[in-house]
XYZ file of C-alpha atoms in Angstrom:
535
model
C 36.440 98.537 68.036
C 35.184 101.722 69.675
C 34.080 103.227 66.336
C 30.573 104.350 65.428
C 28.870 101.992 62.955
C 26.777 102.981 59.941
C 24.772 100.770 57.564
C 24.765 97.965 60.122
C 22.390 95.362 58.620
C 22.365 92.084 60.582
C 19.411 90.726 58.566
C 21.671 90.692 55.478
C 23.201 87.210 55.661
C 26.336 88.154 53.723
C 27.014 91.167 55.937
C 26.241 89.100 59.034
C 28.751 86.364 58.198
C 31.503 88.719 56.987
C 31.284 91.509 59.570
C 28.154 91.651 61.710
C 28.585 88.420 63.667
C 32.014 89.370 65.028
C 30.883 92.891 65.948
C 27.716 91.640 67.616
C 29.492 88.977 69.653
C 32.183 91.412 70.840
C 29.547 93.850 72.075
C 27.594 91.012 73.669
C 30.573 89.660 75.611
C 31.436 93.072 77.011
C 27.779 93.780 77.776
C 27.265 90.554 79.758
C 29.817 91.095 82.578
C 28.904 94.793 82.757
C 25.265 93.834 83.292
C 26.333 91.117 85.739
C 28.014 93.725 87.949
C 24.927 95.918 87.670
C 22.748 93.143 89.064
C 25.285 92.393 91.800
C 25.524 95.970 93.091
C 21.764 96.438 92.825
C 20.808 93.363 94.822
C 23.693 92.807 97.227
C 21.616 94.216 100.076
C 19.840 90.863 100.302
C 23.148 89.303 101.442
C 24.575 92.312 103.282
C 21.498 92.597 105.512
C 21.776 88.933 106.530
C 25.366 89.519 107.604
C 24.358 92.733 109.397
C 22.019 90.582 111.518
C 24.800 88.062 112.076
C 27.157 90.837 113.214
C 24.626 92.385 115.560
C 23.990 95.683 113.788
C 21.366 97.493 115.844
C 18.504 97.558 113.339
C 15.129 95.841 113.409
C 14.591 93.086 110.841
C 11.703 94.985 109.265
C 13.990 98.022 108.848
C 16.595 95.901 107.069
C 13.940 94.714 104.607
C 13.552 98.373 103.592
C 17.105 98.450 102.180
C 16.333 95.824 99.561
C 12.973 97.461 98.878
C 14.561 100.904 98.383
C 17.148 99.518 95.971
C 14.369 97.622 94.198
C 12.128 100.651 93.728
C 14.961 102.912 92.575
C 16.411 100.332 90.192
C 13.028 99.698 88.610
C 12.286 103.408 88.246
C 15.684 104.104 86.671
C 14.890 101.499 84.032
C 12.275 103.851 82.600
C 14.773 106.546 81.493
C 17.349 103.815 80.749
C 14.936 102.367 78.188
C 15.566 105.386 75.954
C 19.309 105.970 76.500
C 20.544 104.069 73.444
C 18.702 106.166 70.877
C 19.543 109.446 72.596
C 23.114 108.775 73.778
C 24.401 105.707 71.866
C 24.996 102.158 73.094
C 28.728 102.405 73.714
C 28.424 105.695 75.578
C 25.574 104.347 77.678
C 27.171 101.055 78.741
C 30.506 102.688 79.587
C 29.030 105.507 81.665
C 26.388 103.533 83.559
C 28.918 100.797 84.389
C 31.381 103.398 85.722
C 28.647 104.951 87.914
C 28.334 101.666 89.852
C 31.641 102.450 91.550
C 29.923 105.133 93.664
C 27.564 102.873 95.704
C 30.206 100.102 95.837
C 32.790 102.399 97.446
C 30.171 103.907 99.760
C 28.950 100.520 100.982
C 32.504 99.343 101.675
C 33.276 102.499 103.631
C 30.173 102.708 105.827
C 29.871 98.979 106.574
C 33.117 99.265 108.548
C 31.264 101.142 111.296
C 28.379 99.330 113.053
C 27.202 102.681 114.429
C 26.485 104.049 110.950
C 22.897 105.357 111.023
C 20.246 103.616 108.942
C 19.686 106.622 106.665
C 23.214 106.339 105.241
C 22.594 102.727 104.250
C 19.266 103.812 102.768
C 21.044 106.407 100.621
C 23.508 103.761 99.419
C 20.650 101.353 98.652
C 19.026 104.213 96.730
C 22.195 104.733 94.646
C 22.528 100.976 94.085
C 19.442 101.295 91.914
C 21.763 102.465 89.110
C 22.667 98.801 88.625
C 19.013 97.856 88.253
C 18.422 100.559 85.671
C 21.288 99.281 83.530
C 19.297 96.231 82.450
C 16.919 98.164 80.209
C 19.632 100.043 78.336
C 21.731 96.892 78.005
C 18.908 94.783 76.578
C 17.755 97.518 74.233
C 21.322 97.944 72.961
C 22.013 94.252 72.306
C 18.710 93.759 70.470
C 19.993 95.996 67.639
C 23.145 93.957 67.004
C 21.571 90.566 66.198
C 19.128 89.378 63.481
C 15.578 88.503 64.498
C 16.156 84.777 64.156
C 18.770 85.019 66.943
C 16.914 87.333 69.325
C 15.957 84.544 71.711
C 19.592 83.455 71.939
C 21.223 86.901 72.121
C 18.776 88.437 74.582
C 18.711 85.235 76.611
C 22.506 85.209 76.850
C 22.755 88.873 77.786
C 19.965 88.738 80.341
C 20.606 85.192 81.568
C 24.328 85.547 82.120
C 23.775 89.111 83.286
C 21.347 87.726 85.852
C 24.231 85.616 87.102
C 25.245 88.802 88.872
C 22.764 87.774 91.561
C 24.310 84.322 91.958
C 27.869 85.606 91.622
C 27.185 88.153 94.329
C 25.543 85.598 96.623
C 28.531 83.262 96.328
C 31.343 85.821 96.192
C 30.343 88.212 98.985
C 30.190 85.580 101.786
C 33.586 84.233 100.671
C 35.404 87.588 100.458
C 34.040 88.600 103.866
C 36.088 85.825 105.480
C 39.485 87.546 105.073
C 40.913 91.076 105.022
C 41.237 91.456 101.277
C 41.117 95.262 101.396
C 42.441 95.798 104.904
C 40.490 97.509 107.638
C 39.291 96.016 110.893
C 37.257 92.838 111.089
C 34.330 92.247 113.453
C 33.328 89.101 115.312
C 30.155 87.296 114.322
C 27.423 87.333 116.945
C 25.370 84.676 115.133
C 26.380 81.741 112.961
C 27.018 82.695 109.336
C 28.118 80.684 106.323
C 29.418 80.480 102.784
C 28.898 78.217 99.816
C 31.094 75.572 101.460
C 29.721 75.510 104.985
C 28.725 77.253 108.209
C 30.924 79.797 109.979
C 30.621 79.730 113.794
C 29.853 82.760 115.935
C 33.010 84.511 117.131
C 34.736 84.279 113.741
C 36.275 87.494 112.428
C 34.421 88.897 109.401
C 35.179 91.763 107.012
C 31.731 92.900 105.905
C 33.176 95.967 104.115
C 34.508 93.680 101.373
C 30.905 93.244 100.199
C 31.192 96.687 98.594
C 34.880 97.045 97.800
C 35.197 93.745 95.885
C 33.177 95.029 92.912
C 35.845 97.603 92.072
C 38.052 94.711 90.920
C 35.581 94.170 88.073
C 34.060 97.589 87.451
C 37.325 99.401 86.689
C 38.471 97.056 83.868
C 34.914 96.734 82.543
C 34.620 100.498 82.159
C 37.765 100.475 80.016
C 36.489 97.488 78.004
C 33.175 99.215 77.329
C 34.854 102.389 76.117
C 37.414 100.749 73.823
C 35.522 97.643 72.695
C 31.859 98.562 72.144
C 30.145 100.513 69.357
C 27.397 103.074 68.795
C 25.145 102.139 65.844
C 24.361 105.401 64.038
C 21.608 104.122 61.714
C 18.196 105.823 61.698
C 16.382 103.166 63.739
C 19.023 103.062 66.508
C 21.103 106.181 67.400
C 21.127 108.593 64.448
C 21.724 111.911 66.237
C 23.830 111.440 69.364
C 25.948 114.256 70.868
C 29.627 114.123 71.840
C 30.515 111.651 74.623
C 30.487 114.461 77.209
C 27.075 115.570 75.941
C 25.815 111.973 76.041
C 26.989 111.565 79.643
C 25.269 114.808 80.588
C 22.019 113.681 78.969
C 22.148 110.308 80.745
C 22.840 112.024 84.078
C 19.900 114.390 83.654
C 17.510 111.570 82.792
C 18.758 109.464 85.719
C 18.134 112.407 88.042
C 14.491 112.435 86.910
C 14.222 108.766 87.907
C 15.938 109.396 91.232
C 13.565 112.279 91.955
C 10.387 110.303 91.300
C 11.683 107.214 93.161
C 12.556 109.384 96.172
C 9.069 110.901 96.091
C 7.472 107.447 96.003
C 9.609 106.183 98.882
C 8.822 109.281 100.924
C 5.089 108.677 100.480
C 5.328 105.043 101.544
C 7.900 104.809 104.312
C 7.240 105.462 108.017
C 8.633 108.604 109.614
C 11.104 106.650 111.784
C 13.075 105.584 108.690
C 12.924 108.962 106.956
C 9.559 108.695 105.203
C 6.559 110.993 105.358
C 4.666 108.781 107.751
C 1.661 108.957 105.415
C 2.112 105.225 104.677
C 0.454 105.519 101.274
C -0.242 102.089 99.777
C 2.423 100.780 97.409
C -0.331 99.872 94.953
C -1.183 103.573 94.682
C 2.376 104.880 94.781
C 3.857 102.706 92.027
C 1.501 103.894 89.241
C 2.134 107.467 90.404
C 5.917 106.981 90.224
C 5.759 105.360 86.779
C 3.421 107.974 85.295
C 5.336 110.868 86.845
C 8.646 109.546 85.501
C 7.275 109.144 81.973
C 5.719 112.625 82.109
C 8.795 114.432 83.449
C 11.079 112.781 80.900
C 8.783 114.002 78.139
C 9.015 117.540 79.537
C 12.805 117.667 79.037
C 13.307 120.468 76.484
C 15.073 120.211 73.131
C 16.134 117.104 71.255
C 15.721 114.737 74.210
C 11.994 115.471 74.546
C 11.499 115.296 70.767
C 13.302 111.966 70.630
C 11.181 110.560 73.417
C 8.000 111.551 71.574
C 8.972 109.176 68.797
C 9.836 106.350 71.164
C 6.674 106.861 73.236
C 4.693 105.504 70.294
C 5.163 102.078 71.909
C 2.484 103.074 74.439
C -0.130 103.120 71.687
C 0.492 99.437 70.918
C -1.718 97.008 72.868
C 1.025 94.372 72.772
C 3.255 96.669 74.823
C 0.806 96.427 77.701
C 0.152 92.707 77.348
C 3.858 91.901 77.365
C 4.473 94.280 80.267
C 2.111 92.250 82.451
C 3.463 88.890 81.256
C 7.099 89.864 81.705
C 6.317 91.169 85.185
C 5.213 87.618 86.004
C 8.504 86.082 84.877
C 11.277 88.603 85.465
C 9.471 90.437 88.259
C 9.204 87.154 90.141
C 12.821 86.205 89.447
C 14.301 89.484 90.616
C 11.938 89.860 93.564
C 12.573 86.359 94.871
C 16.312 86.811 94.334
C 16.228 89.972 96.453
C 14.221 88.244 99.198
C 15.418 84.638 99.260
C 18.355 84.906 101.674
C 16.579 87.064 104.235
C 13.427 84.910 104.018
C 15.465 81.760 104.747
C 17.147 83.511 107.680
C 13.935 84.877 109.211
C 11.749 81.785 108.699
C 14.193 78.904 109.253
C 16.927 80.598 111.286
C 14.652 81.156 114.294
C 12.383 78.963 116.386
C 8.708 79.863 116.380
C 7.325 79.067 119.819
C 4.524 80.231 122.092
C 5.477 82.227 125.187
C 2.578 82.972 127.531
C 0.166 82.179 124.726
C 1.861 84.495 122.215
C 3.791 83.177 119.192
C 7.360 84.538 119.197
C 9.950 84.478 116.420
C 13.141 85.776 118.104
C 14.851 82.668 119.493
C 17.778 81.600 117.285
C 17.426 78.106 115.848
C 20.701 76.190 116.358
C 19.662 73.654 113.724
C 18.559 76.202 111.151
C 20.145 76.219 107.678
C 22.616 78.963 106.811
C 20.931 81.392 104.439
C 24.292 82.230 102.852
C 24.893 78.551 102.035
C 21.664 78.118 100.089
C 20.420 81.495 98.843
C 22.581 81.465 95.692
C 20.966 78.305 94.311
C 17.653 79.799 93.203
C 19.035 82.761 91.218
C 21.743 80.462 89.828
C 19.169 78.094 88.346
C 16.943 80.925 87.128
C 19.821 82.676 85.379
C 21.430 79.500 84.004
C 18.250 78.313 82.357
C 17.244 81.656 80.848
C 19.263 81.239 77.602
C 17.802 77.734 77.339
C 14.332 79.242 77.603
C 15.184 81.622 74.764
C 16.473 78.841 72.530
C 13.450 76.596 73.226
C 11.183 79.541 72.419
C 13.041 80.109 69.131
C 11.990 76.576 68.130
C 8.529 76.186 69.729
C 7.287 79.783 69.925
C 7.552 82.145 72.870
C 3.894 82.277 73.917
C 3.542 78.485 74.074
C 6.588 78.128 76.335
C 5.388 81.005 78.512
C 2.024 79.285 78.987
C 3.613 76.041 80.158
C 5.898 77.671 82.698
C 3.079 79.895 84.012
C 1.155 76.806 85.083
C 4.277 75.470 86.815
C 4.692 78.801 88.618
C 1.151 78.654 90.009
C 1.660 75.148 91.380
C 5.094 75.742 92.876
C 4.060 79.069 94.471
C 1.157 77.364 96.229
C 3.503 74.594 97.404
C 6.009 77.094 98.794
C 3.151 78.873 100.593
C 2.098 75.623 102.283
C 5.550 74.859 103.690
C 6.141 78.468 104.729
C 2.949 78.318 106.742
C 4.047 75.090 108.444
C 7.550 76.367 109.197
C 6.502 79.714 110.663
C 4.519 78.102 113.482
C 7.058 75.387 114.287
C 9.739 75.148 116.963
C 11.705 73.028 114.479
C 11.176 74.823 111.140
C 14.184 73.072 109.597
C 11.929 70.010 109.147
C 10.169 71.868 106.339
C 13.247 73.369 104.701
C 13.928 70.637 102.132
C 10.475 70.651 100.417
C 10.414 74.464 100.673
C 13.798 74.634 98.948
C 12.915 72.166 96.161
C 9.688 73.949 95.294
C 11.376 77.356 95.363
C 14.083 76.092 92.995
C 11.372 74.858 90.612
C 9.770 78.306 90.842
C 13.104 79.974 90.030
C 13.651 77.629 87.067
C 10.201 78.444 85.682
C 10.853 82.184 85.939
C 14.157 81.744 84.108
C 12.627 79.841 81.189
C 9.804 82.376 81.032
C 12.270 85.267 80.950
C 13.766 83.847 77.771
C 10.434 82.991 76.129
C 8.825 86.390 76.769
C 11.761 88.266 75.234
C 11.485 86.048 72.179
C 7.801 87.050 71.910
C 8.668 90.753 72.135
C 11.408 90.484 69.503
C 8.982 88.874 67.041
C 5.825 90.860 67.830
C 7.357 94.343 67.360
C 9.170 96.015 64.467
C 12.900 96.697 64.703
C 12.511 100.293 65.915
C 9.992 99.487 68.648
C 11.457 96.182 69.846
C 14.366 97.796 71.713
C 12.297 100.371 73.629
C 9.620 97.758 74.391
C 12.280 95.418 75.792
C 13.484 98.227 78.008
C 10.002 99.354 79.077
C 8.729 95.882 79.985
C 11.947 95.247 81.911
C 11.452 98.535 83.757
C 7.956 97.730 84.978
C 8.844 94.097 85.737
C 11.784 95.237 87.847
C 9.342 96.647 90.375
C 9.163 93.023 91.485
C 12.457 93.753 93.268
C 10.506 96.267 95.351
C 7.077 94.610 95.611
C 8.203 91.121 96.652
C 10.583 92.190 99.483
C 7.978 94.719 100.636
C 5.165 92.153 100.642
C 7.352 89.533 102.321
C 8.407 92.055 104.971
C 4.787 93.021 105.651
C 3.584 89.424 105.839
C 6.524 88.342 108.016
C 5.598 91.150 110.407
C 1.971 89.951 110.326
C 3.169 86.337 110.923
C 1.488 85.166 107.697
C 4.308 84.788 105.116
C 2.262 82.277 103.124
C -0.187 85.026 102.109
C 2.520 86.595 99.955
C 2.780 83.452 97.825
C -0.998 83.084 97.591
C -1.184 86.575 96.109
C 1.600 85.890 93.617
C -0.110 82.666 92.492
C -3.334 84.561 91.747
C -1.380 87.056 89.641
C 0.229 84.196 87.673
C -3.246 82.870 86.898
C -4.253 86.256 85.455
C -1.135 86.204 83.258
C -2.081 82.780 81.906
C -5.372 84.236 80.677
C -3.696 87.305 79.102
C -1.078 85.210 77.288
C -3.762 82.848 75.971
C -6.040 85.680 74.794
C -3.361 87.638 72.946
C -1.180 84.857 71.522
C -2.616 81.323 71.792
C -6.400 81.281 71.364
C -7.980 80.654 67.957
C -7.942 84.025 66.218
C -5.160 85.396 68.467
C -3.739 88.799 67.505
C -0.352 87.187 66.753
C -0.178 83.412 66.812
C 2.484 82.065 69.206
C 5.216 84.684 68.547
């Protein structure tokens, strides 16, 4: 425990049974809760913003959508440098340090949420720092892929990612509950609007401790940092982490590479956001900005002098493999959808079903509270829960039936369910009684979440089989990095379409993208003469 490993050969069955299995499982079971907390801190703005509305914080709804979008963009961008941490800094060093860094945004959120007069820019900075949790996914997945044999990649990656994804569900259940009492002291504030938890609605006038949404994660992050340092391992073999510096040097390298990601994410946000929320006011299209941010991040990382830049040159060979690009698009469909919908679900329920949509003097308005509307905090956890729970199942099914075949089936389901959700969103957003459409909306969205979860497992199985052992880890990290931009794109698109009073258009667009992915998956992996048959 805690020692560097050499000659670690999980494909050797004798070694695996005598030593490797125990080592791999120990690293996996420390990695999972660390990743879970990363997801929670990254995406808790989806719940915090709902409660900010319920407490009467003086921000426009469209401004609150920017908090989730900022965290989404930063987290996705930080996955690009995180993809390469394990080879340069070692798995143990990486997981310990990046888990410890999550304490910074958690403490900041707890502190500033105590004051309703806190300016928006401070919450934007905290959302920006929360992106550290999003970046952790790429380094975590890359690290775990080296511990298990290929025949168990669907299981191991599915467990790490699937149970790690439970950070979304855990956060959506835990935060509303801990806000109901003064766990960490401080003053409570009275609800202006009805809120809720897993077990029911909470009436307006009830005292709430919104600061606990940040502080509660310290109860997990502190012991997990110790567990990562004392219980995990760096693998020092040539194809993993052969030439890592001292722990202090590794932490310095990780910090420098994270700063590159922060810099490019900040530049992208500045180009896109309006001047009133700290942006340039140029309002450059997100479809232009995202490729710029990705390319700039990759370029600047390569420009880092010395061993880091040399090491990245070797790992950048993945970009010359056509399967890297095919799997990037396909995984964006599955994980990008999961993480984007998870970031948006609660606020979408609140905005669409928590208000009546009625005409006043011939103009459709969306500001009158709906007394019969469902509580977003009662239901929002269900979708990410199902998507995360079923992800390991998707990996295990793909181990038996082939990853590409399973991906094709769930892609068709995603097209159908997205179109169904779009239909009921359209009906609800022009209705004085939108709650009438909530049940079919909810069922179809849960099916959509389940399909993304199965697809998350099946696509990682495809990657593990289609790439050699040196490239598989970086490819896992890279595809996860690009797919994570779903946590930015989906809240941004939903926010734009809500403002335009056409939320159904968002789902129409996503359904078209899923159809494109069906064609790519078939061409590369399922057609007669496919490059690799059903990996």
